[in-house]
XYZ file of C-alpha atoms in Angstrom:
547
model
C 0.000 0.000 0.000
C 1.540 3.323 -1.007
C 1.473 6.458 1.116
C -1.265 8.171 -0.903
C -3.592 5.190 -0.540
C -2.876 4.778 3.170
C -3.424 8.445 4.066
C -6.547 8.443 1.891
C -7.953 5.631 4.069
C -7.168 7.620 7.249
C -8.799 10.803 5.980
C -11.774 8.863 4.575
C -12.426 7.280 7.968
C -12.180 10.668 9.675
C -14.717 12.165 7.236
C -17.127 9.241 7.532
C -17.062 9.346 11.307
C -17.607 13.118 11.270
C -20.619 12.562 8.977
C -21.969 9.883 11.313
C -21.737 12.214 14.340
C -23.724 14.923 12.576
C -26.242 12.671 10.870
C -26.885 10.098 13.615
C -25.822 11.648 16.923
C -26.849 15.324 16.765
C -23.247 16.397 16.154
C -22.067 14.733 19.368
C -18.935 12.657 19.668
C -19.554 8.990 20.560
C -16.751 6.922 22.096
C -18.356 3.526 21.451
C -18.870 4.284 17.794
C -15.283 5.573 17.525
C -13.958 2.235 18.808
C -15.328 0.607 15.674
C -12.891 2.640 13.563
C -9.570 1.304 12.298
C -7.550 4.532 12.486
C -9.534 7.309 14.176
C -10.086 5.972 17.696
C -10.736 8.634 20.302
C -11.870 12.219 20.304
C -8.463 13.617 19.394
C -4.789 12.704 19.458
C -1.604 14.710 18.945
C 0.434 13.677 15.926
C 3.604 13.078 17.958
C 1.715 10.597 20.182
C -0.208 8.947 17.379
C 0.042 5.322 16.272
C -0.791 6.310 12.703
C 2.542 6.508 10.890
C 2.852 6.811 7.107
C 6.120 7.299 5.229
C 7.892 8.342 8.421
C 5.211 10.892 9.366
C 2.801 10.500 12.273
C -0.748 11.764 11.894
C -3.079 12.934 14.634
C -6.646 14.210 14.475
C -8.959 16.586 16.268
C -12.729 16.903 16.319
C -12.478 20.179 18.279
C -15.323 20.159 20.790
C -17.255 23.399 21.258
C -16.312 24.696 24.691
C -16.531 21.899 27.245
C -19.484 20.221 25.624
C -19.655 16.991 23.658
C -20.856 18.489 20.419
C -17.975 18.374 17.923
C -16.886 21.439 16.040
C -17.895 21.877 12.435
C -14.290 21.843 11.198
C -12.088 18.954 12.237
C -8.759 17.912 10.816
C -6.151 15.239 10.317
C -2.685 16.700 10.765
C 1.047 15.895 11.008
C 1.863 18.686 13.410
C 2.480 21.137 10.553
C -0.148 20.690 7.864
C -3.896 20.160 8.290
C -6.263 18.179 6.080
C -9.543 19.861 7.025
C -13.167 18.778 6.628
C -15.101 22.043 6.964
C -18.837 21.910 7.779
C -19.443 25.438 9.028
C -22.132 25.737 6.382
C -23.905 22.468 5.537
C -24.831 23.876 2.138
C -21.224 24.874 1.375
C -18.933 22.179 2.746
C -15.223 22.203 1.871
C -12.244 19.917 1.881
C -9.078 21.902 2.588
C -5.317 21.489 2.798
C -4.036 24.194 5.145
C -0.826 25.255 6.869
C -1.278 26.636 10.373
C 0.994 29.520 11.395
C 1.425 29.281 15.172
C 2.889 32.791 15.418
C -0.023 34.477 13.630
C -2.620 31.930 14.827
C -3.910 31.796 11.303
C -4.077 29.233 8.496
C -3.053 29.482 4.869
C -5.084 27.414 2.430
C -3.027 25.576 -0.191
C -5.858 23.636 -1.851
C -9.636 23.887 -1.563
C -12.255 21.453 -2.896
C -15.815 22.796 -2.773
C -18.455 20.167 -2.017
C -21.774 22.001 -1.743
C -24.123 20.061 0.551
C -22.618 16.630 -0.094
C -19.790 14.627 1.431
C -16.523 14.267 -0.516
C -16.066 11.231 -2.746
C -12.965 9.031 -2.841
C -11.521 10.843 -5.891
C -11.687 14.213 -4.115
C -10.170 12.829 -0.922
C -7.344 11.222 -2.888
C -6.747 14.494 -4.748
C -6.286 16.369 -1.459
C -3.955 13.682 -0.089
C -1.901 13.711 -3.295
C -1.520 17.488 -2.978
C -0.342 17.017 0.607
C 2.474 14.624 -0.333
C 3.513 16.647 -3.386
C 3.648 19.816 -1.318
C 5.629 18.146 1.455
C 8.143 16.660 -1.016
C 8.568 20.025 -2.709
C 9.014 21.744 0.646
C 11.693 19.250 1.653
C 13.509 19.799 -1.628
C 13.210 23.558 -1.258
C 14.891 23.361 2.159
C 17.772 21.413 0.646
C 17.977 23.464 -2.540
C 17.676 26.780 -0.718
C 20.567 25.973 1.626
C 22.728 24.854 -1.300
C 21.756 27.938 -3.304
C 22.417 30.293 -0.381
C 25.866 28.797 0.146
C 26.546 28.870 -3.602
C 25.858 32.596 -3.752
C 28.060 33.213 -0.714
C 30.890 31.256 -2.312
C 30.424 33.131 -5.587
C 30.768 36.478 -3.795
C 33.519 35.594 -1.325
C 35.702 33.201 -3.405
C 36.830 31.328 -0.242
C 34.447 29.937 2.386
C 34.695 27.382 5.180
C 31.709 25.367 6.376
C 32.161 24.708 10.077
C 30.073 23.296 12.886
C 29.226 20.162 14.838
C 30.497 16.766 13.670
C 28.211 14.696 11.502
C 26.262 17.572 9.948
C 27.176 16.462 6.428
C 29.488 19.383 5.684
C 31.589 17.402 3.209
C 28.507 16.212 1.324
C 27.101 19.745 1.383
C 30.391 21.136 0.039
C 30.147 18.801 -2.952
C 26.536 19.842 -3.551
C 27.552 23.508 -3.504
C 30.492 22.827 -5.827
C 28.262 21.031 -8.338
C 25.693 23.820 -8.194
C 28.313 26.515 -8.775
C 29.909 24.641 -11.672
C 26.489 23.884 -13.144
C 26.560 20.079 -13.176
C 24.883 17.257 -11.265
C 26.701 16.107 -8.133
C 27.050 12.646 -9.707
C 29.269 14.204 -12.385
C 31.729 15.793 -9.932
C 34.276 12.931 -9.833
C 34.629 13.150 -13.610
C 34.734 16.946 -13.903
C 37.921 18.860 -14.745
C 36.395 21.782 -12.850
C 36.460 20.050 -9.460
C 39.085 18.709 -7.076
C 38.681 17.265 -3.577
C 41.508 16.836 -1.035
C 41.590 16.164 2.691
C 44.144 17.823 4.946
C 45.895 15.961 7.775
C 48.840 16.739 10.095
C 51.388 15.283 7.639
C 50.115 17.285 4.661
C 52.594 20.035 3.686
C 53.628 22.616 1.073
C 55.181 19.995 -1.211
C 51.872 18.107 -1.312
C 49.830 21.228 -1.980
C 51.993 23.599 -4.047
C 55.225 22.015 -5.287
C 58.311 20.179 -4.111
C 61.153 17.846 -4.950
C 60.118 14.240 -5.353
C 62.201 11.126 -6.040
C 61.733 9.845 -9.604
C 63.294 7.036 -11.593
C 65.871 8.067 -14.201
C 66.525 6.557 -17.634
C 69.029 4.096 -16.147
C 66.744 3.139 -13.250
C 68.710 5.493 -11.029
C 66.863 7.703 -8.556
C 66.869 11.445 -8.987
C 64.870 14.312 -7.543
C 62.507 16.259 -9.787
C 60.342 19.304 -9.183
C 56.717 18.128 -9.092
C 53.563 20.253 -8.816
C 51.409 19.636 -5.746
C 47.663 18.926 -5.882
C 46.503 22.542 -5.881
C 49.092 23.936 -8.291
C 48.554 21.023 -10.666
C 44.805 21.637 -10.608
C 45.336 25.315 -11.372
C 47.918 24.817 -14.112
C 46.367 21.819 -15.863
C 42.697 22.706 -15.497
C 41.816 26.230 -14.442
C 44.604 28.191 -16.158
C 44.155 26.158 -19.313
C 40.776 27.830 -19.654
C 41.764 31.191 -18.208
C 42.278 34.172 -20.515
C 46.044 34.783 -20.472
C 48.486 35.785 -23.140
C 50.487 32.584 -23.155
C 47.430 30.375 -23.744
C 45.737 32.705 -26.181
C 48.836 33.331 -28.285
C 49.627 29.603 -28.402
C 46.124 28.924 -29.755
C 46.445 31.796 -32.197
C 49.837 30.541 -33.394
C 48.508 26.996 -33.797
C 45.788 28.185 -36.181
C 48.062 30.624 -38.004
C 49.409 29.789 -41.495
C 52.536 31.842 -42.093
C 52.313 34.121 -45.123
C 48.849 32.735 -45.886
C 46.463 33.866 -43.137
C 45.233 37.285 -44.246
C 44.700 40.221 -41.847
C 43.378 43.718 -42.511
C 43.812 46.961 -40.586
C 40.788 48.762 -39.179
C 41.035 52.198 -40.813
C 42.801 51.925 -44.188
C 41.993 48.229 -44.627
C 45.628 47.509 -45.392
C 46.303 43.856 -46.061
C 49.113 42.078 -44.188
C 50.395 38.622 -43.251
C 52.648 37.170 -40.549
C 55.829 35.707 -41.995
C 57.656 34.689 -38.840
C 57.390 34.646 -35.067
C 60.667 34.735 -33.110
C 59.999 34.634 -29.342
C 63.734 34.464 -28.570
C 64.162 37.850 -30.285
C 60.818 39.239 -29.051
C 59.722 39.743 -32.658
C 56.742 39.248 -34.938
C 57.748 39.687 -38.599
C 54.993 41.073 -40.837
C 54.603 40.927 -44.604
C 52.806 44.054 -45.886
C 52.556 43.629 -49.690
C 51.584 47.230 -50.545
C 54.603 48.706 -48.756
C 57.771 49.503 -50.627
C 59.594 47.611 -47.914
C 57.137 44.747 -47.226
C 58.897 43.406 -44.132
C 58.005 45.081 -40.831
C 58.573 44.241 -37.182
C 56.358 44.256 -34.081
C 57.412 43.587 -30.508
C 55.901 40.410 -29.073
C 56.268 41.898 -25.577
C 54.293 44.998 -26.635
C 51.429 42.786 -27.764
C 51.562 40.916 -24.465
C 51.427 44.120 -22.426
C 48.454 45.294 -24.457
C 46.647 42.035 -23.834
C 47.353 42.036 -20.088
C 46.484 45.685 -19.573
C 43.341 46.357 -17.483
C 42.287 48.821 -20.175
C 40.122 47.890 -23.126
C 41.516 49.097 -26.456
C 39.103 49.663 -29.303
C 40.907 52.216 -31.458
C 44.335 52.898 -32.905
C 44.477 56.233 -31.061
C 43.951 54.534 -27.669
C 46.862 52.201 -28.297
C 49.131 54.971 -29.554
C 48.329 57.655 -26.978
C 47.128 55.820 -23.898
C 49.332 52.766 -23.944
C 52.610 53.053 -25.854
C 53.229 56.674 -24.902
C 52.224 56.251 -21.258
C 54.648 53.357 -20.791
C 57.621 55.470 -21.980
C 58.344 53.151 -24.846
C 60.052 54.333 -27.986
C 57.702 56.485 -29.986
C 55.480 54.309 -32.135
C 55.513 54.882 -35.881
C 52.279 55.887 -37.556
C 51.601 52.379 -38.817
C 52.470 50.243 -35.744
C 49.322 50.801 -33.592
C 47.060 49.687 -36.470
C 48.721 46.283 -36.640
C 48.870 45.834 -32.861
C 45.131 46.507 -32.696
C 44.367 43.849 -35.320
C 46.440 41.183 -33.541
C 44.995 42.133 -30.145
C 41.440 41.637 -31.448
C 42.457 38.306 -32.971
C 43.713 37.092 -29.578
C 40.514 38.203 -27.836
C 38.468 36.000 -30.169
C 40.004 32.949 -28.530
C 38.521 33.901 -25.147
C 35.090 32.965 -26.445
C 36.290 29.414 -27.059
C 37.299 28.907 -23.432
C 35.251 27.006 -20.875
C 34.731 29.786 -18.365
C 32.679 27.830 -15.828
C 33.913 28.121 -12.231
C 36.570 25.797 -10.838
C 36.047 24.577 -7.275
C 38.763 23.179 -5.018
C 37.301 21.512 -1.903
C 39.517 21.045 1.155
C 37.957 18.663 3.658
C 39.071 18.881 7.319
C 40.999 22.034 6.454
C 41.958 22.768 10.068
C 43.735 19.422 10.499
C 46.683 20.686 8.462
C 49.101 23.505 9.310
C 47.417 26.020 7.053
C 50.110 28.689 6.861
C 52.837 26.178 6.018
C 50.700 24.372 3.452
C 49.704 27.519 1.559
C 53.023 29.317 2.013
C 53.233 32.415 -0.174
C 49.880 31.501 -1.767
C 48.089 33.087 1.192
C 48.560 36.314 -0.810
C 47.245 34.872 -4.090
C 44.099 33.324 -2.605
C 42.946 36.703 -1.304
C 39.785 37.548 -3.313
C 41.245 41.019 -3.980
C 44.400 39.609 -5.560
C 43.137 36.949 -7.925
C 44.643 36.926 -11.395
C 47.979 38.433 -12.423
C 47.842 41.165 -9.771
C 48.254 38.439 -7.152
C 50.994 36.496 -8.960
C 53.818 35.239 -6.738
C 57.122 33.435 -7.061
C 56.988 30.027 -5.422
C 59.666 28.664 -3.097
C 61.181 26.595 -5.917
C 61.042 29.346 -8.540
C 64.787 29.061 -9.250
C 64.234 25.494 -10.531
C 61.668 26.530 -13.131
C 62.611 26.787 -16.783
C 60.959 30.192 -17.119
C 60.474 33.177 -14.856
C 56.679 33.131 -15.000
C 54.950 33.735 -11.686
C 52.131 31.599 -10.303
C 48.657 33.100 -9.954
C 45.161 31.885 -9.152
C 42.537 32.742 -11.796
C 39.433 34.751 -10.979
C 37.139 31.802 -11.585
C 38.736 29.501 -8.978
C 36.848 29.020 -5.699
C 38.100 27.373 -2.513
C 35.608 25.614 -0.260
C 36.785 24.156 3.061
C 35.097 22.150 5.817
C 36.012 21.767 9.485
C 34.642 20.511 12.795
C 34.703 23.177 15.486
C 35.668 20.722 18.236
C 38.565 19.093 16.377
C 41.448 19.666 18.772
C 44.082 17.869 16.664
C 45.446 21.034 15.033
C 44.590 24.669 15.626
C 46.544 26.568 13.014
C 44.386 29.342 11.568
C 46.375 32.512 12.085
C 44.665 35.841 11.550
C 46.268 36.450 8.142
C 44.740 33.239 6.794
C 41.477 33.540 8.719
C 40.568 36.891 7.176
C 40.869 35.419 3.691
C 38.039 32.959 4.348
C 34.383 33.474 5.118
C 33.238 31.161 7.925
C 29.679 29.799 7.733
C 28.260 27.660 10.529
C 26.249 24.541 9.703
C 24.122 23.507 12.685
C 22.809 20.037 13.444
C 19.188 21.114 12.950
C 20.035 22.662 9.558
C 20.601 19.192 8.131
C 17.853 17.103 9.755
C 16.290 16.593 6.340
C 19.186 14.220 5.583
C 17.337 11.593 7.619
C 14.229 11.971 5.430
C 16.366 11.242 2.382
C 18.521 8.423 3.773
C 16.436 6.376 6.243
C 13.412 4.144 5.797
C 10.345 6.322 6.431
C 9.124 4.298 9.419
C 12.270 5.155 11.412
C 12.675 8.832 10.539
C 10.521 10.323 13.315
C 12.147 8.247 16.043
C 15.640 8.991 14.741
C 14.954 12.729 14.739
C 13.546 12.654 18.266
C 16.464 10.687 19.664
C 18.922 12.996 17.939
C 17.236 16.150 19.215
C 16.901 14.793 22.764
C 20.578 13.844 22.835
C 21.608 17.265 21.521
C 19.460 18.985 24.144
C 21.308 17.015 26.797
C 24.677 17.959 25.279
C 23.865 21.685 25.214
C 22.619 21.620 28.825
C 25.823 19.934 30.086
C 28.370 22.308 31.727
C 31.458 22.676 29.566
C 29.728 21.567 26.380
C 27.867 23.703 23.853
C 26.335 23.654 20.359
C 29.717 22.860 18.831
C 29.528 19.429 20.477
C 26.079 18.577 19.145
C 25.812 15.466 17.018
C 24.805 15.776 13.386
C 22.377 13.525 11.529
C 25.172 11.744 9.644
C 25.716 9.547 12.695
C 22.115 8.340 12.499
C 22.426 7.459 8.812
C 24.465 4.496 10.091
C 21.141 3.012 11.183
C 20.444 1.726 7.687
C 23.599 -0.404 7.925
C 22.691 -1.630 11.422
C 19.229 -3.013 10.578
C 17.843 0.030 12.385
C 19.104 -1.183 15.746
C 19.176 1.975 17.878
C 20.954 0.187 20.718
C 23.870 -0.777 18.475
C 24.075 2.775 17.171
C 24.441 3.959 20.762
C 26.945 1.296 21.809
C 29.226 1.477 18.774
C 28.991 5.084 17.577
C 27.451 7.511 20.039
C 28.556 6.382 23.492
C 32.289 6.357 22.567
C 31.932 9.883 21.182
C 30.124 11.183 24.282
C 32.752 9.594 26.543
C 35.434 11.392 24.566
C 33.556 14.660 25.097
C 33.477 14.042 28.845
C 37.029 12.819 29.255
C 39.187 14.482 31.887
C 37.118 17.214 33.469
C 33.501 16.095 33.484
C 33.580 13.446 36.175
C 30.430 14.841 37.753
C 28.397 14.071 34.607
C 27.056 10.539 34.264
C 27.097 8.996 30.798
C 23.827 7.324 31.783
C 22.103 10.712 31.609
C 22.959 10.930 27.927
C 21.715 7.373 27.417
C 18.406 8.235 29.087
C 18.023 11.205 26.767
C 18.831 9.068 23.737
C 16.294 6.439 24.838
C 13.616 9.154 25.079
C 12.866 8.520 28.740
C 10.001 10.702 29.960
C 12.196 13.510 31.291
C 14.041 13.810 27.986
C 11.279 13.377 25.408
C 10.982 16.201 22.884
C 7.858 17.591 21.272
């Protein structure tokens, strides 16, 4: 029996019994008649105390007596503590079947769906329609909670470049980081492991600069001898091989341009006089581009490759020959440009810019799990300057510690479209290495245990969800109320996902996962606190039960 059918039976019985009270008992509630029901037994029952459980949700009901009398109210409801399925009989000639949300702060209800009945009782099709709306609405609401959190974090990451998700253990921060990364990149989370735009690493006390940026590593030589070679670390490799490959920069753009170029065959034309010219030779070692200009008396002409590079990397946008001549060449105290030079520089500059459109400019996300378990300042080294959101791109380029071993003098920089997303547990005492210089370069966002309760709806069998949530919340209430502990020590729902691998044995979950963790919390200076108190809370003994 699916959830729609089962809840339809519950609501149908409620409606039929309400009809019986009005038609056969003067509107009065009758206990003996109620005992003949399968689901609705008794005048009313709170959802959290109800035996009616469907898809992990408990349903109560209320016939709402008028005052202290026995006559039932003309609008009763089946509810799950949040949403009401209402049978309204205020006007017997204008009955209604309603799906409403009650706002406890405003003491008012919002109607989501209304089925007008006239003077008749609802039929099975109408009841099923209301129940279907209920489940669809609840599913959408659950997804909105998940999607909204992911979207909120995505926008924060987009604005801040570097964020760290921190909070209690077991709140699913690593999983959430992947969801945010996928959302920012614009792919499904299932595609992340195969995406060139994503990289995931986990820090630990042994992780260092050579693992992250670059360092000397032993490699096997041609004669099976061992030698040391400079090898890029995980982060630098990701930047160089993935992100910078698709980042607008002169080296990449000119290489693509040169690859497509056919010497003395690819035709170019200046903007103003429409003079035809070709490229005959490119000599990087001499910093020269040799042009062939057929209409000139002396067809061979020279441009500086470095001039073209400076034009490309300038923060200015050049759209005219005059801008290049007056604003760029003259302002940089270079030798005075001839009348013809700026025209040709402008043409080549526009050719290079065309290649930007061919690049994959989606964001690149580098996730660092357990970021506080490594010695952050040592791992990042001089990159703490480059990761600053204000110094992305060439303006934040730095020389690495092994710069003297590089074949060229090019500095390392982090492109604008690279985002760093870290996770950390607030109570992890293994390493505490965030100095203020590093801390101010990250935005810290707390993920609380209650923020991620919906994980249990997605991961556990429906019949165990309510109990799991109650046990979790009761245990966290006990943790917060214990001297020396606080919200940072609360337990996240990820611990309870283990239930599906334990045949939903709550005792085993306590013995093997939760009790050892609580004992660790209490080690050393909490001798006055009895672990049994936490067990009582977990077992939902009367004093610890939650509403």
